[in-house]
Each structure stands twice: as C-alpha cells, then as structure tokens.
Short mmCIF file of C-alpha atoms and ligand atoms in Angstrom, two decimals:
data_model
loop_
_atom_site.label_atom_id
_atom_site.label_comp_id
_atom_site.label_asym_id
_atom_site.label_seq_id
_atom_site.Cartn_x
_atom_site.Cartn_y
_atom_site.Cartn_z
CA MET A 1 52.99 69.49 102.79
CA LYS A 2 49.61 71.43 102.56
CA ILE A 3 49.12 74.87 101.02
CA PHE A 4 49.31 78.00 103.34
CA ASP A 5 46.96 80.71 102.12
CA THR A 6 48.63 83.93 103.93
CA HIS A 7 46.10 86.60 103.22
CA ALA A 8 42.34 85.85 102.87
CA HIS A 9 39.07 87.49 103.61
CA TYR A 10 36.46 84.83 104.40
CA ASN A 11 34.53 87.16 106.75
CA ASN A 12 33.45 89.04 103.44
CA GLU A 13 29.60 88.75 102.44
CA ALA A 14 30.53 87.07 99.03
CA PHE A 15 31.06 83.87 101.52
CA ASP A 16 27.68 84.30 103.42
CA ALA A 17 26.28 81.71 101.50
CA ASP A 18 28.77 78.79 101.84
CA ARG A 19 31.25 79.86 104.21
CA ASP A 20 31.10 76.95 106.70
CA GLU A 21 31.00 74.29 103.75
CA LEU A 22 33.90 75.96 101.99
CA LEU A 23 36.15 76.21 104.97
CA SER A 24 35.34 72.97 106.25
CA GLY A 25 36.18 71.09 102.84
CA LEU A 26 39.59 73.05 102.45
CA ASP A 27 41.80 70.42 104.37
CA ALA A 28 40.55 67.79 101.98
CA HIS A 29 41.77 69.82 99.05
CA GLY A 30 45.35 70.25 100.33
CA ILE A 31 44.69 73.70 102.20
CA GLY A 32 46.08 73.65 105.36
CA THR A 33 46.23 76.78 106.94
CA ILE A 34 44.70 80.27 106.53
CA VAL A 35 45.38 83.65 107.66
CA ASN A 36 42.43 85.89 107.60
CA VAL A 37 43.32 89.46 107.30
CA GLY A 38 41.41 92.17 109.04
CA ALA A 39 41.00 95.51 106.69
CA SER A 40 38.80 97.48 109.20
CA ILE A 41 37.64 97.27 112.79
CA GLN A 42 34.60 95.31 111.57
CA SER A 43 36.36 92.67 109.60
CA THR A 44 38.98 92.67 112.37
CA ARG A 45 36.02 91.88 114.74
CA GLU A 46 34.66 89.01 112.46
CA THR A 47 38.14 87.76 111.58
CA LEU A 48 38.44 87.05 115.85
CA GLU A 49 35.25 85.45 115.63
CA LEU A 50 36.36 83.03 112.56
CA THR A 51 39.66 82.07 114.54
CA LYS A 52 37.60 80.66 117.32
CA ARG A 53 35.59 78.65 115.02
CA TYR A 54 38.15 76.96 112.89
CA PRO A 55 41.27 75.50 114.30
CA PHE A 56 43.43 75.88 111.14
CA LEU A 57 42.05 79.46 111.08
CA TYR A 58 44.42 82.23 111.99
CA GLY A 59 43.98 86.07 112.01
CA ALA A 60 45.50 89.50 111.56
CA ALA A 61 44.07 92.91 113.16
CA GLY A 62 44.56 95.90 110.94
CA VAL A 63 42.95 98.80 109.33
CA HIS A 64 43.59 99.08 105.55
CA PRO A 65 44.82 102.48 104.61
CA ASN A 66 41.54 103.51 102.75
CA GLU A 67 39.66 102.74 106.11
CA THR A 68 41.81 104.69 108.33
CA GLY A 69 39.09 107.62 108.60
CA GLU A 70 37.39 105.54 110.97
CA LEU A 71 40.35 105.24 113.48
CA ASP A 72 40.62 107.40 116.63
CA GLU A 73 42.60 106.74 119.98
CA HIS A 74 39.51 104.65 121.11
CA TRP A 75 39.73 102.14 118.19
CA MET A 76 43.49 102.06 118.28
CA GLU A 77 43.15 100.90 121.94
CA TRP A 78 40.67 98.27 120.78
CA LEU A 79 43.10 97.29 117.90
CA GLY A 80 45.76 96.69 120.46
CA GLN A 81 43.60 94.59 122.43
CA ALA A 82 42.58 92.25 119.34
CA ALA A 83 46.47 91.95 118.26
CA ARG A 84 47.16 90.55 121.79
CA GLU A 85 44.58 87.77 121.14
CA GLU A 86 46.12 84.27 121.06
CA LYS A 87 45.43 83.47 117.37
CA ILE A 88 46.09 86.77 116.02
CA LEU A 89 49.69 86.24 114.10
CA ALA A 90 50.04 89.70 112.51
CA VAL A 91 49.14 93.24 112.27
CA GLY A 92 47.44 93.87 108.99
CA GLU A 93 46.57 94.76 106.36
CA ILE A 94 48.06 98.24 107.07
CA GLY A 95 49.85 100.87 104.38
CA LEU A 96 49.18 103.31 102.06
CA ASP A 97 46.80 103.29 99.00
CA TYR A 98 46.81 106.39 96.76
CA HIS A 99 44.86 104.74 93.94
CA TRP A 100 41.90 105.97 96.22
CA ASP A 101 43.12 108.76 97.84
CA GLU A 102 40.76 108.55 100.52
CA PRO A 103 41.16 109.82 103.09
CA ALA A 104 44.09 112.17 102.52
CA PRO A 105 47.72 110.79 102.32
CA GLU A 106 48.51 112.58 105.42
CA VAL A 107 45.89 110.50 107.19
CA GLN A 108 46.96 107.43 105.82
CA LYS A 109 50.42 108.06 106.90
CA TYR A 110 49.61 108.68 110.33
CA TRP A 111 48.03 105.84 110.96
CA PHE A 112 50.09 103.53 109.23
CA VAL A 113 52.96 104.80 111.55
CA ARG A 114 50.83 104.19 114.49
CA GLN A 115 49.86 100.67 113.49
CA LEU A 116 53.60 99.92 112.87
CA ALA A 117 54.09 100.84 116.25
CA LEU A 118 51.65 98.66 117.55
CA ALA A 119 53.20 95.66 115.57
CA ARG A 120 56.40 96.67 117.55
CA GLU A 121 54.73 96.83 120.75
CA VAL A 122 52.95 93.56 120.54
CA LYS A 123 55.97 91.79 118.73
CA LEU A 124 54.11 90.78 115.53
CA PRO A 125 54.94 90.90 111.86
CA VAL A 126 53.24 93.07 109.55
CA ILE A 127 51.14 92.59 106.43
CA ILE A 128 51.68 95.54 104.22
CA HIS A 129 49.15 97.08 101.58
CA SER A 130 51.04 99.55 99.28
CA ARG A 131 49.26 100.63 95.94
CA ASP A 132 50.49 103.74 94.01
CA ALA A 133 52.42 104.93 97.08
CA ALA A 134 55.67 103.11 96.29
CA LYS A 135 58.08 105.82 97.79
CA ASP A 136 56.07 106.98 100.80
CA THR A 137 55.71 103.53 101.69
CA LEU A 138 59.38 102.46 101.54
CA ASP A 139 60.25 105.66 103.30
CA ILE A 140 58.14 104.85 106.16
CA ILE A 141 59.12 101.08 106.27
CA LYS A 142 62.69 102.57 106.57
CA SER A 143 62.24 105.45 109.02
CA GLU A 144 60.23 103.29 111.36
CA GLN A 145 62.87 100.40 111.00
CA ALA A 146 59.73 97.74 110.25
CA LYS A 147 62.47 95.36 109.25
CA GLU A 148 62.71 94.62 112.82
CA MET A 149 59.32 93.18 112.94
CA GLY A 150 59.36 91.60 109.51
CA GLY A 151 56.26 90.83 107.53
CA VAL A 152 54.94 90.61 103.99
CA ILE A 153 54.40 92.88 101.23
CA HIS A 154 50.96 91.60 100.37
CA CYS A 155 49.75 91.44 96.50
CA PHE A 156 53.31 92.89 95.53
CA SER A 157 52.85 95.33 92.44
CA TYR A 158 55.93 97.00 91.83
CA GLY A 159 59.02 96.32 89.96
CA THR A 160 62.30 94.16 90.62
CA ASP A 161 64.14 97.24 92.04
CA LEU A 162 61.52 97.84 94.82
CA ALA A 163 61.67 94.02 95.46
CA ARG A 164 65.17 94.09 96.10
CA GLU A 165 64.84 96.71 98.60
CA TYR A 166 62.02 94.74 100.69
CA LEU A 167 64.07 91.38 99.98
CA LYS A 168 67.14 92.98 101.42
CA MET A 169 65.47 94.04 104.59
CA GLY A 170 63.93 90.46 104.85
CA PHE A 171 60.33 90.91 104.10
CA TYR A 172 58.35 88.23 102.27
CA LEU A 173 56.47 89.05 98.83
CA GLY A 174 52.83 87.88 98.59
CA ILE A 175 52.19 86.43 95.53
CA GLY A 176 48.47 85.65 94.35
CA GLY A 177 46.31 85.52 91.21
CA VAL A 178 47.68 88.55 89.35
CA VAL A 179 50.73 86.42 88.55
CA THR A 180 48.70 84.15 86.40
CA PHE A 181 47.37 87.11 84.16
CA GLY A 182 48.89 87.51 80.57
CA ASN A 183 49.51 91.30 81.32
CA ALA A 184 51.34 90.73 84.82
CA LYS A 185 54.88 91.15 82.92
CA LYS A 186 56.23 92.88 85.71
CA LEU A 187 55.03 90.59 88.55
CA LYS A 188 56.54 87.41 86.69
CA GLU A 189 59.68 89.43 86.51
CA VAL A 190 59.69 89.98 90.18
CA VAL A 191 58.68 86.23 90.77
CA LYS A 192 61.63 85.05 88.60
CA TYR A 193 64.10 87.47 90.53
CA ALA A 194 63.02 86.81 94.08
CA PRO A 195 64.64 83.88 96.07
CA LEU A 196 61.60 81.22 96.40
CA ASP A 197 62.53 81.36 100.25
CA GLN A 198 60.93 84.92 100.48
CA LEU A 199 57.94 84.15 98.47
CA VAL A 200 54.53 83.08 100.06
CA LEU A 201 50.96 82.23 98.48
CA GLU A 202 47.96 84.43 99.16
CA THR A 203 44.46 84.51 97.44
CA ASP A 204 43.30 88.07 98.80
CA CYS A 205 40.14 86.23 98.31
CA PRO A 206 36.97 86.81 97.24
CA TYR A 207 39.37 89.19 95.15
CA LEU A 208 41.94 88.40 92.25
CA SER A 209 40.92 84.96 91.31
CA PRO A 210 43.93 83.45 89.23
CA GLU A 211 43.50 82.09 85.33
CA PRO A 212 41.52 80.03 84.63
CA ASN A 213 38.93 81.41 86.91
CA ARG A 214 39.76 85.10 86.56
CA GLY A 215 36.79 87.13 87.29
CA LYS A 216 35.07 84.72 89.59
CA ARG A 217 35.07 84.66 93.12
CA ASN A 218 38.26 83.69 94.66
CA SER A 219 39.00 80.89 97.42
CA SER A 220 41.94 79.14 98.71
CA LEU A 221 40.97 76.36 96.33
CA ASN A 222 42.55 78.41 93.49
CA LEU A 223 46.07 78.51 94.93
CA PRO A 224 47.23 75.41 93.23
CA TYR A 225 47.43 77.52 89.93
CA VAL A 226 49.17 79.97 91.52
CA ALA A 227 51.67 77.43 92.63
CA GLU A 228 51.81 75.96 89.25
CA HIS A 229 52.47 79.09 87.87
CA ILE A 230 55.41 80.07 90.09
CA ALA A 231 56.78 76.55 89.58
CA GLN A 232 56.81 77.24 85.55
CA LEU A 233 58.52 80.77 86.19
CA LYS A 234 61.09 79.18 88.22
CA GLY A 235 61.53 75.90 86.38
CA ILE A 236 60.83 73.75 89.71
CA SER A 237 58.04 71.68 90.39
CA THR A 238 55.00 72.71 92.02
CA GLU A 239 55.29 70.51 95.13
CA GLU A 240 58.68 72.16 95.77
CA VAL A 241 56.82 75.53 95.59
CA ILE A 242 54.02 74.24 97.68
CA SER A 243 56.51 73.23 100.47
CA VAL A 244 58.74 76.00 100.35
CA THR A 245 56.17 78.62 100.58
CA SER A 246 54.27 76.81 103.51
CA ARG A 247 57.49 76.94 105.64
CA ASN A 248 58.09 80.36 104.57
CA ALA A 249 54.65 81.27 105.60
CA GLN A 250 55.15 79.34 108.92
CA ARG A 251 58.71 81.44 109.48
CA LEU A 252 56.81 84.77 108.69
CA TYR A 253 54.09 84.29 111.05
CA HIS A 254 56.09 82.65 113.69
CA LEU A 255 54.05 79.70 113.65
CA CYS A 256 55.36 76.34 114.84
CA PHE A 257 53.61 73.06 114.39
NI1 LIG B 301 43.60 91.97 101.36
#
C-alpha cells in the first residue's frame, strides 16, 4: 500500500524550482496520493491547476482563518464553484487561529461557519485548522453539526481530552512531522490514545518537516519518518501504519480506487 499525504501545499513558492521533478518522482518513492490544500483564494486557484496536471493529486478548496479578511459574497460564490470541481475532495483548510489574531475572532468565526455551510451544501468533508482556539472551534463544530460532513482536524495540537471529543464525533486526526519532535509530548500521548483507524498522515509541506530533517523544506518524501514514529508509539509495524492510514484517508475523502 502506498502512502497517502492528506495535507500538502505544493503550490507554495518553496517548490517553484523543482515542483514537477519532485511530484513526478513521488510514486517511485511509495507516495501514492496527495491532497493539496487551499488556504486562500489564490492558493485554491493554484490547487485547481495542480489537480489538472497530476492524476494522483487531488485538492481541497477553502480559506484559512488568518486569510478570511479577503472573503466577501463574491469570493464565497467563487469558492462554491471551486468546491464543485471534480477533483476537489474537501472544503479546507478552514477554522480558527487566535495565535495570529488577524482578522478579529468574530470575523474568523463568521467565515468558518459560512465555509462549514458550504461543505454541507456540496456534501464534502472538512479540513479543520485550529490553533490556540480550542473552545471556540469545538463550540462551532458542535453547533453547526459538522460531524455530519465529517473531516479531519489537521495538525492536531491539543491534548487527549479534546482528541476524545473529536474522535467521538468520527473525525480523523491529521498527524505530521511534529510527532517526531522531542518536545511533542502531548501529541505523542494523543497518538498512543487514538485508535489507528482515525489517524491520517499529513505533511503540511513545505512546513513542519519531521526529524531528522527538522527545519528543512518538507515534502511527502518525509512521511515514512512520521509513519515510523507512529509505529513505535503504537508498538506495531510501519507497514501497518501506512496501509491503515491510507485506507483511512480514502474513507475520509470518499475516494474509492
Ligand atoms: Ni496547511
């Protein structure tokens, strides 16, 4: 079974010099499927272009909480059309990020709710970005009944108590390079606690490269390190982690091969 990278940003300028070479070589390194995630109108547009160029690359359409200042009715309409494109598998990344309180929390919340409503309308799962906003994110997920759409909590950064809440609602947790960091005690606990059936692998590349490549540009080629680390924490084989998380990812994104 090949690796499924559930969250990448290959449109990022960090890949401008060698994007095609890198993407074309992934399959030979055991990386089977990529979901490239939009974080703004522009990156959603670039995601759509990438999905047309590479058969193994799918996309998500959405605006990251810190970029929601650019949204208005016109762009919501545009996003709705993008989300209906054939290779768009999710609405995301959407959510709340109070680490950078830009724009104001009320603005972030408004567009989070609107984009959840879009996901409901187009019947797609959601990719949730939540940073320093644990309570408000959970409140909105519950009040909007987002479990009916389902989805993934990307780059999960909270503790086991919150993990339990999301797991109960059927959400997947996205696990990436951070799990390999020596100081990521909380996340290691979460990975031990969560059922393997609800974990998916993600890079968030070009960011968050795992050990031993921490600090360098990340790509899907680093996912075996993440899988290995999860395997150690759970006391199972790396192959099992890869095959189960890949099947989870197919279920998450309603992708049947
Ligand atoms: Ni991301």
